[in-house]
XYZ file of C-alpha atoms in Angstrom:
740
model
C -57.411 -36.673 -36.858
C -60.273 -34.428 -38.286
C -59.449 -32.328 -41.396
C -58.849 -28.700 -40.699
C -61.139 -27.388 -43.288
C -63.849 -28.977 -41.431
C -62.794 -27.046 -37.907
C -65.629 -24.294 -38.438
C -68.159 -27.198 -38.946
C -67.119 -29.015 -35.810
C -67.052 -25.526 -33.966
C -70.819 -24.753 -35.123
C -72.053 -27.825 -34.469
C -70.528 -28.366 -30.849
C -72.514 -25.298 -30.123
C -75.596 -26.625 -31.466
C -75.471 -30.386 -30.416
C -74.855 -31.703 -27.061
C -75.115 -35.224 -26.183
C -77.425 -36.343 -23.654
C -75.666 -38.228 -21.155
C -75.229 -41.145 -23.346
C -73.090 -43.009 -20.556
C -75.710 -43.392 -17.539
C -74.516 -43.782 -14.464
C -76.649 -44.937 -11.170
C -76.282 -41.659 -9.374
C -78.527 -38.670 -10.094
C -75.791 -36.914 -12.211
C -75.244 -37.401 -15.608
C -71.654 -37.190 -17.652
C -72.279 -35.167 -20.406
C -69.827 -34.947 -23.275
C -69.644 -32.619 -26.639
C -69.872 -34.545 -29.799
C -70.034 -33.884 -33.624
C -71.769 -36.488 -35.641
C -70.959 -34.963 -38.841
C -67.461 -36.445 -38.531
C -68.894 -39.414 -36.490
C -66.742 -38.930 -33.778
C -67.450 -38.376 -30.023
C -65.149 -37.772 -27.249
C -64.527 -40.401 -24.638
C -66.816 -40.273 -21.683
C -65.262 -40.768 -18.299
C -66.728 -42.945 -15.880
C -65.256 -44.891 -12.617
C -63.688 -48.225 -13.489
C -64.091 -49.742 -10.155
C -66.976 -50.041 -7.591
C -65.288 -48.134 -5.164
C -67.635 -47.029 -2.085
C -70.702 -47.966 -4.215
C -72.888 -50.317 -2.774
C -73.910 -53.634 -4.282
C -77.712 -53.807 -3.473
C -79.194 -57.353 -4.495
C -82.801 -57.647 -5.206
C -84.863 -60.166 -5.992
C -88.075 -62.156 -4.766
C -88.412 -64.416 -1.744
C -86.151 -67.538 -2.327
C -84.142 -65.956 -4.995
C -80.836 -66.637 -2.780
C -80.180 -62.881 -1.982
C -78.749 -63.827 1.567
C -76.434 -66.657 0.331
C -75.435 -64.756 -2.801
C -74.742 -61.793 -0.900
C -72.216 -63.666 1.901
C -70.307 -65.511 -1.123
C -69.977 -62.049 -3.264
C -68.933 -60.253 -0.081
C -66.370 -62.785 0.514
C -64.906 -62.679 -2.773
C -64.628 -58.804 -2.751
C -63.604 -58.380 0.899
C -66.571 -56.265 1.878
C -69.422 -56.136 4.502
C -72.284 -57.939 3.970
C -75.704 -56.660 5.186
C -78.729 -58.860 5.137
C -81.631 -56.159 5.614
C -84.147 -58.977 7.544
C -81.309 -59.770 9.831
C -79.002 -56.631 10.331
C -81.579 -53.876 9.773
C -85.217 -54.965 10.421
C -84.612 -57.212 13.452
C -82.507 -54.935 14.788
C -84.772 -52.062 14.788
C -87.735 -53.860 15.579
C -85.973 -56.121 18.384
C -88.473 -58.896 17.226
C -88.237 -61.625 14.334
C -89.418 -60.571 11.097
C -92.430 -63.057 10.852
C -93.541 -61.608 14.367
C -93.790 -58.119 13.114
C -95.888 -59.222 9.876
C -98.114 -61.088 12.037
C -98.527 -58.331 14.344
C -99.238 -55.602 12.072
C -100.508 -57.228 8.961
C -99.013 -56.798 5.382
C -99.957 -53.469 4.682
C -98.539 -51.509 7.611
C -95.387 -53.975 7.489
C -94.471 -52.650 4.259
C -94.517 -48.925 5.970
C -92.511 -49.852 8.820
C -90.173 -51.977 6.792
C -89.771 -48.942 4.336
C -88.985 -46.523 7.517
C -86.726 -48.568 8.725
C -84.586 -48.900 5.245
C -84.950 -44.984 4.851
C -83.074 -44.569 8.483
C -80.435 -46.849 7.211
C -77.019 -45.715 5.405
C -73.853 -47.795 4.389
C -71.417 -47.419 2.019
C -68.848 -49.952 0.138
C -71.337 -52.985 1.338
C -73.223 -55.957 -0.255
C -76.716 -55.345 0.778
C -79.092 -58.302 0.354
C -82.627 -56.629 0.377
C -86.036 -58.367 1.469
C -88.278 -59.441 -1.358
C -90.949 -56.862 -0.291
C -88.495 -53.796 -0.076
C -89.093 -52.582 -3.882
C -92.574 -52.409 -3.083
C -91.878 -49.173 -0.941
C -91.025 -46.346 -3.314
C -89.512 -44.096 -0.825
C -86.848 -46.444 0.715
C -85.874 -47.439 -2.646
C -85.366 -44.082 -3.861
C -83.307 -43.361 -0.824
C -81.307 -46.363 -1.167
C -80.611 -46.810 -5.132
C -78.428 -43.731 -5.402
C -75.935 -45.557 -2.858
C -75.052 -48.404 -5.568
C -75.883 -50.826 -8.172
C -79.366 -52.513 -7.620
C -78.651 -55.724 -9.027
C -81.709 -58.098 -9.851
C -81.445 -61.746 -9.326
C -84.026 -62.934 -12.110
C -84.554 -66.553 -10.726
C -86.397 -68.961 -12.507
C -90.033 -69.007 -10.761
C -89.774 -73.074 -10.580
C -86.491 -72.816 -8.638
C -87.809 -70.350 -6.261
C -91.219 -72.094 -5.662
C -88.942 -75.444 -4.764
C -86.680 -73.501 -2.542
C -89.667 -71.879 -0.698
C -91.761 -75.069 -0.366
C -88.484 -76.880 1.461
C -88.197 -73.895 3.338
C -91.400 -73.418 4.746
C -91.460 -69.903 4.657
C -94.284 -67.995 6.578
C -93.110 -64.249 6.479
C -94.040 -63.329 2.997
C -96.139 -60.081 2.517
C -99.213 -61.025 0.755
C -99.019 -64.942 1.582
C -102.507 -65.477 2.551
C -105.153 -68.275 2.193
C -106.356 -68.202 -1.726
C -103.310 -66.387 -2.901
C -100.702 -68.489 -4.794
C -96.968 -67.880 -4.169
C -96.890 -67.635 -8.092
C -99.276 -65.063 -8.372
C -96.989 -63.201 -5.715
C -93.851 -63.476 -7.735
C -95.771 -62.278 -10.922
C -97.209 -59.296 -9.164
C -93.767 -58.384 -7.270
C -91.833 -58.438 -10.774
C -93.161 -55.214 -11.908
C -91.160 -53.374 -8.959
C -88.033 -55.426 -9.384
C -88.071 -54.222 -12.880
C -88.903 -50.601 -12.018
C -85.596 -50.160 -9.758
C -82.856 -52.489 -11.304
C -79.783 -51.231 -12.755
C -78.523 -54.569 -13.968
C -80.339 -57.822 -14.264
C -78.630 -61.062 -13.708
C -80.707 -64.197 -15.671
C -80.081 -67.087 -13.414
C -80.515 -70.532 -15.319
C -82.758 -72.966 -14.198
C -80.803 -74.937 -11.468
C -77.859 -72.691 -11.086
C -76.006 -72.786 -7.787
C -75.335 -69.950 -5.279
C -71.805 -69.625 -6.423
C -72.581 -69.626 -9.947
C -75.069 -66.836 -9.388
C -72.572 -64.946 -7.336
C -70.270 -65.150 -9.905
C -72.431 -63.894 -12.499
C -73.210 -60.817 -10.322
C -69.571 -60.079 -10.210
C -69.440 -60.333 -13.859
C -72.299 -58.089 -14.375
C -70.718 -55.572 -11.798
C -67.720 -55.364 -13.639
C -69.165 -55.202 -16.801
C -70.915 -52.285 -15.796
C -67.951 -50.491 -14.768
C -65.481 -51.656 -17.565
C -67.631 -50.421 -20.818
C -64.445 -50.007 -22.746
C -64.463 -53.445 -23.427
C -67.784 -53.008 -25.131
C -66.617 -50.546 -28.330
C -67.376 -50.788 -31.772
C -64.581 -50.856 -34.650
C -64.903 -50.572 -38.355
C -64.872 -53.286 -40.579
C -62.158 -51.652 -42.377
C -60.188 -50.804 -39.505
C -56.654 -51.667 -40.101
C -55.239 -51.626 -36.285
C -58.492 -53.038 -34.351
C -59.293 -49.301 -33.493
C -61.214 -46.611 -34.722
C -59.132 -43.650 -32.507
C -61.755 -42.484 -30.280
C -63.878 -44.973 -28.599
C -67.041 -45.571 -30.193
C -69.858 -46.737 -28.206
C -73.181 -48.331 -28.785
C -74.842 -44.693 -28.548
C -72.220 -43.517 -31.175
C -72.855 -46.022 -33.834
C -76.497 -45.968 -33.632
C -76.567 -42.427 -34.535
C -73.649 -42.075 -36.661
C -74.589 -45.318 -38.862
C -71.674 -45.689 -41.117
C -68.125 -45.379 -39.998
C -65.928 -42.482 -41.199
C -63.781 -44.514 -43.333
C -66.742 -46.377 -45.277
C -66.756 -49.459 -43.198
C -69.746 -50.929 -41.185
C -69.607 -50.728 -37.415
C -69.203 -54.237 -35.261
C -68.549 -55.027 -31.762
C -64.923 -55.017 -31.281
C -64.680 -57.954 -29.187
C -67.719 -60.005 -30.783
C -71.024 -61.010 -29.411
C -71.583 -62.420 -25.541
C -72.474 -66.219 -25.269
C -75.296 -67.211 -23.347
C -75.112 -70.324 -21.198
C -77.294 -73.426 -21.977
C -79.544 -73.042 -18.613
C -79.999 -69.420 -19.467
C -81.142 -70.274 -23.161
C -83.618 -72.764 -21.465
C -84.985 -70.283 -19.053
C -85.850 -67.993 -22.221
C -87.736 -70.788 -24.087
C -90.461 -70.426 -21.581
C -90.590 -66.646 -21.838
C -92.588 -64.482 -24.590
C -90.933 -62.621 -27.462
C -90.606 -59.127 -25.793
C -88.988 -61.183 -22.795
C -86.661 -62.918 -24.724
C -85.820 -59.770 -26.568
C -85.036 -57.964 -23.487
C -82.941 -60.777 -22.182
C -80.769 -60.912 -25.198
C -80.519 -57.368 -26.317
C -79.467 -56.426 -22.421
C -76.434 -58.637 -22.879
C -75.476 -56.643 -26.271
C -76.305 -53.306 -25.218
C -74.397 -51.672 -22.506
C -76.343 -50.261 -19.649
C -74.588 -47.125 -19.740
C -75.836 -46.699 -23.216
C -79.348 -47.648 -22.751
C -80.634 -48.546 -18.748
C -82.099 -51.717 -18.588
C -85.226 -50.115 -17.268
C -85.441 -47.667 -20.798
C -84.549 -50.851 -22.821
C -87.465 -52.783 -21.202
C -90.080 -50.018 -21.932
C -88.459 -49.633 -25.651
C -89.001 -53.487 -26.239
C -92.481 -53.812 -24.711
C -93.723 -50.966 -26.877
C -92.114 -52.003 -29.971
C -93.257 -55.796 -29.698
C -96.893 -55.076 -28.405
C -100.209 -54.661 -29.938
C -98.734 -53.566 -33.222
C -98.218 -57.171 -34.158
C -101.000 -59.201 -35.353
C -99.532 -62.311 -33.472
C -99.298 -62.670 -29.757
C -95.885 -65.096 -30.596
C -94.599 -62.012 -32.569
C -92.442 -64.271 -34.751
C -94.075 -67.672 -34.699
C -92.842 -70.754 -35.986
C -95.035 -73.181 -38.019
C -94.553 -76.535 -39.501
C -94.630 -76.521 -43.079
C -93.572 -80.116 -44.588
C -91.236 -82.879 -43.658
C -88.344 -81.501 -41.627
C -89.093 -77.594 -42.864
C -90.587 -74.958 -40.707
C -91.493 -71.394 -41.507
C -90.992 -68.672 -39.353
C -93.570 -65.889 -40.033
C -91.784 -62.617 -39.853
C -94.625 -60.635 -41.372
C -96.847 -60.223 -38.269
C -95.898 -56.580 -37.849
C -97.678 -53.247 -39.067
C -96.193 -53.639 -42.546
C -96.399 -57.051 -42.969
C -92.530 -57.530 -43.468
C -89.702 -58.786 -41.544
C -88.309 -55.276 -41.536
C -90.674 -54.474 -38.434
C -88.925 -57.084 -36.204
C -85.977 -54.122 -36.410
C -87.741 -51.001 -37.294
C -90.321 -51.106 -34.567
C -87.201 -50.935 -32.127
C -84.584 -49.298 -33.924
C -86.071 -45.845 -34.088
C -86.677 -45.787 -30.129
C -82.956 -46.434 -29.741
C -82.028 -44.044 -32.013
C -83.784 -41.001 -30.576
C -82.867 -42.376 -27.127
C -78.942 -41.859 -27.973
C -79.506 -38.811 -29.888
C -77.496 -35.719 -28.941
C -79.965 -32.600 -27.573
C -80.755 -29.828 -29.845
C -79.729 -31.367 -33.622
C -81.805 -32.126 -35.926
C -81.335 -35.532 -37.966
C -82.646 -36.927 -41.645
C -82.431 -40.418 -42.019
C -81.763 -41.433 -45.359
C -83.180 -44.623 -46.529
C -82.583 -46.668 -49.701
C -85.207 -49.745 -50.021
C -86.293 -52.630 -52.586
C -89.421 -52.196 -51.060
C -89.993 -53.574 -47.560
C -87.487 -51.281 -45.518
C -88.971 -47.849 -46.731
C -92.803 -48.214 -45.350
C -91.120 -50.111 -42.267
C -88.877 -46.980 -41.506
C -91.868 -44.500 -41.980
C -94.064 -46.672 -39.392
C -91.425 -47.022 -36.964
C -90.367 -43.731 -36.889
C -94.023 -42.401 -37.127
C -94.507 -44.467 -33.829
C -92.595 -42.053 -32.017
C -93.671 -39.431 -29.658
C -94.292 -36.005 -31.006
C -91.098 -34.539 -29.268
C -88.929 -37.242 -31.095
C -90.206 -36.670 -34.151
C -89.719 -33.084 -34.149
C -85.896 -33.497 -34.210
C -85.914 -36.368 -36.936
C -86.873 -36.508 -40.844
C -87.082 -39.680 -42.784
C -86.454 -39.511 -46.521
C -86.653 -42.842 -48.641
C -85.622 -43.474 -51.869
C -86.994 -46.543 -53.579
C -86.851 -47.503 -57.330
C -89.612 -46.584 -59.442
C -90.108 -49.757 -61.376
C -88.620 -52.361 -58.569
C -91.141 -52.521 -55.631
C -94.532 -54.123 -56.047
C -97.751 -51.764 -56.426
C -98.807 -52.359 -52.694
C -95.285 -51.675 -51.229
C -95.690 -48.325 -53.259
C -98.940 -47.628 -51.976
C -97.539 -48.381 -48.103
C -94.773 -45.809 -49.053
C -96.388 -42.983 -50.665
C -99.583 -43.081 -48.814
C -97.651 -42.299 -45.846
C -97.703 -38.464 -44.674
C -97.351 -38.075 -40.941
C -94.628 -35.857 -39.547
C -91.193 -35.235 -41.275
C -91.094 -38.157 -43.507
C -91.613 -38.963 -47.010
C -90.793 -41.438 -49.775
C -89.917 -40.346 -53.283
C -88.847 -43.127 -56.189
C -86.073 -43.092 -58.541
C -86.015 -44.001 -62.202
C -83.286 -46.528 -61.182
C -82.523 -49.778 -59.495
C -81.977 -50.121 -55.713
C -78.151 -50.413 -55.956
C -78.359 -46.776 -57.532
C -80.399 -45.606 -54.485
C -78.212 -47.024 -52.076
C -75.070 -46.096 -53.770
C -76.065 -42.350 -53.943
C -76.709 -42.566 -50.079
C -73.410 -43.837 -49.432
C -72.088 -41.138 -51.790
C -73.664 -38.300 -49.585
C -72.391 -39.632 -46.235
C -68.972 -39.517 -47.631
C -69.109 -35.971 -49.158
C -67.535 -33.550 -46.843
C -68.838 -30.485 -48.448
C -72.371 -31.745 -48.623
C -72.693 -32.920 -45.103
C -70.705 -29.852 -43.843
C -73.033 -27.533 -45.697
C -76.296 -29.299 -44.267
C -75.040 -28.956 -40.663
C -73.902 -25.616 -40.969
C -76.631 -24.173 -42.924
C -79.548 -26.466 -41.213
C -77.899 -27.876 -38.092
C -78.840 -31.375 -39.392
C -76.883 -34.518 -39.620
C -77.360 -37.250 -42.100
C -77.768 -40.593 -40.790
C -79.177 -44.134 -42.120
C -81.569 -46.677 -40.977
C -80.751 -49.368 -43.519
C -79.209 -52.480 -42.156
C -75.738 -50.939 -42.437
C -76.783 -49.051 -39.054
C -75.747 -51.476 -36.080
C -79.172 -50.943 -34.523
C -81.091 -52.282 -37.522
C -79.066 -55.261 -37.670
C -78.908 -56.316 -33.935
C -82.820 -56.863 -33.149
C -82.730 -59.085 -36.177
C -80.377 -61.627 -33.633
C -83.577 -62.014 -31.552
C -85.789 -63.841 -34.066
C -83.272 -66.197 -35.094
C -82.824 -67.534 -31.664
C -86.393 -66.963 -30.658
C -87.079 -69.581 -33.791
C -84.686 -72.477 -32.039
C -86.314 -71.741 -28.750
C -89.756 -72.411 -30.340
C -88.552 -75.641 -31.883
C -87.149 -76.661 -28.506
C -90.089 -75.657 -26.568
C -92.597 -77.268 -29.004
C -90.707 -80.891 -28.891
C -89.207 -80.742 -32.518
C -85.807 -80.855 -31.096
C -83.857 -81.209 -28.039
C -81.727 -78.523 -27.000
C -77.949 -78.819 -28.776
C -79.366 -80.109 -31.706
C -78.526 -78.445 -34.844
C -80.682 -76.502 -37.279
C -80.156 -74.891 -40.745
C -81.641 -71.587 -41.631
C -83.046 -70.609 -45.157
C -83.022 -67.058 -45.918
C -83.989 -65.122 -48.979
C -80.816 -63.019 -49.488
C -80.158 -59.609 -50.850
C -78.619 -57.304 -48.525
C -77.236 -59.973 -46.166
C -78.186 -58.592 -43.033
C -80.521 -61.183 -42.249
C -78.073 -63.852 -42.866
C -75.708 -61.736 -40.825
C -77.714 -61.757 -38.098
C -78.377 -65.379 -38.198
C -75.035 -66.121 -37.681
C -74.551 -63.675 -34.875
C -77.182 -65.878 -32.997
C -74.836 -68.718 -33.646
C -72.373 -66.937 -32.067
C -74.588 -66.476 -29.060
C -74.593 -69.923 -28.523
C -77.853 -71.004 -30.844
C -76.665 -74.376 -32.707
C -77.376 -73.034 -36.081
C -75.518 -75.645 -38.487
C -75.722 -73.880 -41.684
C -76.798 -70.535 -42.975
C -78.512 -71.191 -46.570
C -78.897 -68.031 -48.831
C -81.273 -67.957 -51.376
C -81.262 -65.797 -54.345
C -83.406 -65.363 -57.090
C -81.872 -64.529 -60.745
C -80.118 -61.678 -59.312
C -77.717 -64.219 -57.833
C -74.483 -62.315 -57.318
C -74.495 -63.691 -53.464
C -74.974 -67.179 -54.642
C -72.366 -66.897 -57.154
C -69.858 -65.377 -54.731
C -70.708 -68.041 -52.081
C -70.014 -70.632 -54.598
C -66.892 -69.395 -56.242
C -65.370 -66.804 -54.333
C -65.655 -64.225 -56.919
C -67.812 -61.067 -56.557
C -68.625 -59.541 -59.935
C -70.434 -56.491 -60.648
C -69.125 -55.987 -64.529
C -71.783 -56.753 -67.355
C -74.344 -58.009 -64.616
C -77.386 -55.612 -65.174
C -80.330 -55.900 -62.197
C -83.320 -57.755 -63.732
C -86.439 -56.890 -62.045
C -88.029 -60.355 -60.435
C -91.175 -61.138 -58.566
C -89.166 -61.066 -55.447
C -87.885 -57.397 -55.401
C -86.844 -57.170 -51.665
C -83.644 -59.494 -53.089
C -83.353 -57.709 -56.190
C -79.810 -56.257 -55.039
C -76.487 -56.687 -56.762
C -74.212 -54.623 -54.142
C -74.847 -56.548 -50.807
C -74.001 -54.367 -48.082
C -73.422 -56.581 -45.239
C -71.438 -58.782 -46.979
C -68.561 -56.572 -45.611
C -69.336 -57.773 -42.037
C -69.421 -61.481 -43.179
C -66.004 -60.854 -44.523
C -64.634 -59.323 -41.790
C -65.913 -62.283 -39.656
C -64.612 -65.090 -41.598
C -61.170 -63.328 -41.882
C -60.900 -63.202 -38.268
C -61.185 -59.690 -38.195
C -58.805 -58.629 -41.112
C -59.900 -55.254 -41.725
C -56.851 -54.510 -43.806
C -58.308 -57.292 -46.066
C -61.826 -56.256 -46.219
C -60.704 -52.388 -46.932
C -58.642 -53.630 -49.846
C -61.300 -55.878 -51.384
C -63.922 -53.063 -51.291
C -61.528 -50.498 -52.592
C -61.163 -52.995 -55.647
C -64.871 -53.512 -55.854
C -65.447 -49.806 -56.513
C -62.383 -49.513 -58.448
C -62.787 -52.640 -60.877
C -66.397 -53.924 -60.230
C -64.925 -57.113 -58.851
C -62.839 -58.827 -56.125
C -61.806 -62.577 -55.627
C -60.853 -64.072 -52.290
C -58.250 -66.793 -51.712
C -59.014 -70.639 -51.865
C -58.814 -70.675 -48.162
C -61.012 -67.843 -47.232
C -63.723 -69.288 -49.429
C -63.269 -72.735 -47.605
C -63.953 -70.688 -44.466
C -66.992 -69.001 -46.096
C -68.491 -72.430 -47.078
C -68.139 -73.733 -43.420
C -70.675 -71.295 -42.481
C -72.696 -70.674 -45.442
C -74.474 -72.373 -48.301
C -76.135 -70.608 -51.570
C -78.106 -71.262 -54.379
C -80.811 -69.502 -56.278
C -84.251 -70.146 -58.250
C -85.716 -68.961 -61.584
C -88.879 -67.173 -61.513
C -90.745 -70.282 -62.689
C -89.261 -72.337 -59.796
C -90.651 -69.549 -57.611
C -94.091 -69.464 -58.653
C -94.258 -73.304 -58.871
C -93.057 -73.687 -55.180
C -96.044 -70.982 -54.286
C -98.728 -73.601 -55.953
C -97.058 -76.863 -54.983
C -96.993 -75.953 -51.265
C -100.369 -74.770 -51.500
C -101.671 -77.659 -52.957
C -100.166 -79.977 -50.359
C -100.886 -77.975 -47.278
C -103.222 -75.086 -47.970
C -100.365 -72.755 -46.841
C -99.731 -69.552 -49.100
C -96.156 -68.198 -49.504
C -94.817 -64.957 -50.788
C -92.171 -65.000 -53.586
C -89.253 -64.319 -51.254
C -90.215 -67.473 -49.013
C -90.876 -69.608 -51.802
C -87.374 -68.540 -53.566
C -86.066 -69.905 -49.500
C -88.126 -72.876 -50.042
C -86.998 -74.200 -53.708
C -83.260 -73.260 -52.510
C -83.888 -75.269 -49.085
C -85.077 -78.166 -50.963
C -82.233 -78.049 -53.123
C -79.362 -77.859 -50.633
C -80.563 -78.962 -47.351
C -79.676 -82.627 -46.666
C -82.743 -83.168 -44.254
C -80.334 -84.261 -41.464
C -81.892 -81.630 -39.119
C -84.709 -79.434 -39.156
C -84.472 -76.201 -41.633
C -86.196 -72.976 -40.594
C -87.419 -71.075 -43.737
C -87.178 -67.074 -42.916
C -90.975 -65.949 -44.236
C -89.925 -62.393 -44.574
C -93.003 -60.898 -46.034
C -96.858 -61.615 -46.155
C -98.046 -63.041 -49.258
C -100.551 -59.988 -49.748
C -97.787 -57.751 -50.522
C -96.851 -59.571 -53.917
C -100.673 -60.362 -54.843
C -100.374 -60.287 -58.424
C -97.266 -62.760 -58.455
C -98.831 -65.167 -55.998
C -102.167 -64.989 -57.993
C -100.436 -65.838 -61.167
C -98.836 -68.904 -59.283
C -102.125 -70.160 -57.865
C -103.262 -70.014 -61.422
C -105.746 -67.321 -61.507
C -106.757 -66.156 -64.953
C -107.956 -62.827 -64.417
C -106.009 -61.048 -61.948
C -107.394 -57.864 -61.058
C -105.323 -54.286 -61.390
C -106.708 -52.684 -57.878
C -104.531 -54.050 -55.111
C -107.589 -54.382 -52.801
C -109.582 -56.494 -55.234
C -106.185 -58.656 -55.643
C -106.378 -59.093 -51.711
C -109.690 -59.977 -51.719
C -109.586 -62.883 -54.459
C -106.501 -64.049 -52.433
C -108.581 -64.043 -49.014
C -111.057 -66.429 -51.286
C -108.549 -69.100 -51.388
C -105.780 -68.542 -48.519
C -106.328 -69.731 -45.234
C -103.048 -70.216 -43.934
C -101.957 -67.690 -42.917
C -104.697 -65.385 -42.561
C -104.848 -62.370 -44.396
C -102.835 -59.353 -42.822
C -105.617 -57.184 -41.285
C -103.137 -54.179 -40.469
C -101.996 -54.266 -44.129
C -105.871 -54.322 -45.246
C -106.633 -51.670 -42.965
C -103.639 -49.439 -44.405
C -104.646 -49.691 -47.804
C -108.233 -48.689 -47.204
C -107.327 -45.654 -45.641
C -104.531 -44.524 -47.944
C -104.978 -42.317 -50.604
C -103.460 -42.789 -54.117
C -101.128 -39.859 -53.808
C -99.062 -38.241 -56.352
C -95.201 -38.572 -55.311
C -92.196 -37.247 -56.625
C -90.050 -39.278 -59.041
C -86.678 -38.428 -59.580
C -84.160 -38.674 -62.618
C -81.308 -41.405 -61.738
C -78.844 -38.198 -61.095
C -77.064 -37.907 -58.080
C -77.557 -34.079 -57.590
C -81.299 -34.507 -58.200
C -81.370 -36.584 -55.123
C -79.197 -34.204 -53.362
C -81.730 -31.651 -54.077
C -84.286 -33.782 -52.671
C -82.554 -34.302 -49.113
C -82.063 -30.280 -49.094
C -85.612 -29.748 -50.000
C -86.812 -32.255 -47.369
C -84.465 -30.559 -44.640
C -86.084 -27.165 -45.544
C -89.587 -28.450 -45.680
C -88.986 -30.152 -42.087
C -86.432 -28.377 -39.613
C -86.183 -24.719 -38.525
C -83.201 -23.094 -40.192
C -80.220 -22.662 -37.819
C -79.508 -18.577 -37.050
C-alpha cells in the first residue's frame, strides 16, 4: 500500500508522468499505463496471454528450414500452415517460382513477389515466408501487423550444407561470381529489421528442435508475467504490483531498500547455442545473451540491437571490445579497459543509459545519483553524455566521489566533464559515506516527494545496484569463456576459474549469473586489497564493520567496506530467502555486523574463494609480471594476480579480470616499475609509462581526453548529509525547468 501522506505527490506525478508504451506489442497501437516512480511502483499492463488470431510468421534465409518448421509448428498448434512459395506465389503466377525468377530476373521478381504478398491476407495461421520476402518493405509492412515475425537465425554452415544438398536454383541474387555466403550476409540486415523475436538455432539443431524453440519463444512473448522482478528483501516472493525490466531499470532500488533480481533466475543457453556464439563478434554475443534476459515487450529486439551496436562500436579501442590475452602459465587476462574511460565500467555504462532512457516515462525529469570510488563516475558521465540531445534534456547526472580516494587521472576525467546536465562533486569522506548518503536520499519520502512535486524530478541511480548496470557485465564473463574455446585453450564444457578485484561485488555477481546461464565457471575468486571485508566475510561468515576504518590504497576502486551487491549474492546462496536477507542487512544497519550460519557459509564457499594482498605485494606483482612478460598491469589487476597465485590450484585456466588501464594509476605503476623521479603532471606520468610499456598499448582515448580537458575547480563538500542534499537540489534547479 502507498502511504496516505504521499497521495498528493502521486496525483501530481500522474499528471506529469506517463509511461511510454513500455510493454510493446507487434501491433501499431501501444498500451500505455500511468506510473509513479517516486514510489517505485507501476500499474500492471494488460496484454494478450495467448496468440489468438495472430499469425506466426517464420522468416529466415533460404535453407533455414522455414517450410519444415512451419509444418511441425502448425501441427503442434492445430493451425493452418501457409508456405508463401507454394500456396501464394505459385498459385498467383501459375508457374514454378524458379521459372518466374528465370523469366523476369531478380529485380522484377522482388516486385512481383512483394505485390503477391500484399494481396494476401490470413489470420491464425503459421506462415513460412520466402527468403526474399523481407527485402520488399511494402509487403512486410502489410504482413507484420497481422502477427509475430519470428526470425530463424540458423548457422550459415548449416544453411550452406543444406543448399548444397538441395541444389537450389531459385534464389534471388544467385549469379555467377556471387557466393551464397555473400547473399546470406547481405540479407541478414533485412531479417533483423523486421523481426519481433529471434530464435537462435544451434549448430545441427533438428527441425523438431527448432520448432520447439519457436513455440517456446512465442509463449514467452505472450507470457511476460513469468519474467518479473522481486526485491532481495521480499518475504513472500513478490513485491505487490508486478515489476518488469522496464520498471526496475528506472526505479533502481526496490521500495523496501532491497535490490531487484529476476524472480525466476536466469535463462540457460544450450551448448549448441553457446557454440554458435563462439564465432560471433562481441556485440553479436551481447545481443544474443541480452535478448534472453530482456523481454521484447520491454525493449523490442530491433531497439535492443540498435542500442547494443551503438554501445560496443567505434567508442572501444579494440574491435574485440573485451579481448582475452595469455599472461603466464594457466593464467589469462581479460582486458576490460578498452572503452572510452579506460575501465571495466564502460562495458555496462555505454549500454545502460540507452536502456534507461528508452524505458523512461514521458515528460518526467530524472536525476541519476552516483557514488563512485573512481571509475564509475567518469563512465557514467561518458555513457549518458553519448545520448541524443532529446534524451539528455530529461536526464541529469550528479556524481559524488571521495576527494582523497581517487587517483589524479580519475579526478581529472570526472571534473573535466562539462557537457549537458552532468557534473561531479567531491566529498571530504570515503566512498561508503557517499554511497550511504545516496541510499538515505532514496529512502527519505519527504525529500523525494519534495523534489517530485516541486521540480517534477525523480531520483534514481546508475550504480551496480541498478539491474541494468549489472546485466551487461554478464556478457563479458561469457565472452571470455567463448574466446578461450574459440582460440583452442579449452574444449567447451571444461571449467575455468575467474579472479576479480572485488569491492562492491557487482563484477563477481555477474560472473555467477554467467555461470547460471551455462558458462562452466568453477570458482569465482574475489580479490581484495587491505580493505578486505569481503575476503574476511567469505572466509569466516562474519561481516563486521565495527572498528574498521577504510584505508586508502593504490587500488581505490575496491576501497569499499559496505558491499552493495553482496545482498544479491546472499539471496542467491540462501535459495531466495528474502526474510533472511532483510534480517541480515537490518542487523548490519543496527549493529554494524552480521554472521551467517555454518551451513550458509559452506554454500557460499562452494561458489566463491577469496583472498587479499598488501600494497607491497600489489606493486611487486606489477614489477614481476612486467619483468617476465613485458605486460603492464594496473593496481587492481595486480591485486587479482596476487590472489590468483595464492588460491588457484592450476587444475584449469583462470581468467583475471583486468578492470582498468594501468595509465589511470600511473604514479603507483611507475613506483612499481622502480622509477625514481615520478612526475607530478598526469600527462608526463603517462609519457614515462609509454616509454617502457608496450603491452598493452597506451589508451589513446584516455590520453586525448586528458589533453583536451582543462583543470577545473570543482565543488568540494563537507561530509554532511544535508550538504549533499543541497547539492542535489542545486543540480536540479540548474538542469531542469521548474514544474508550474
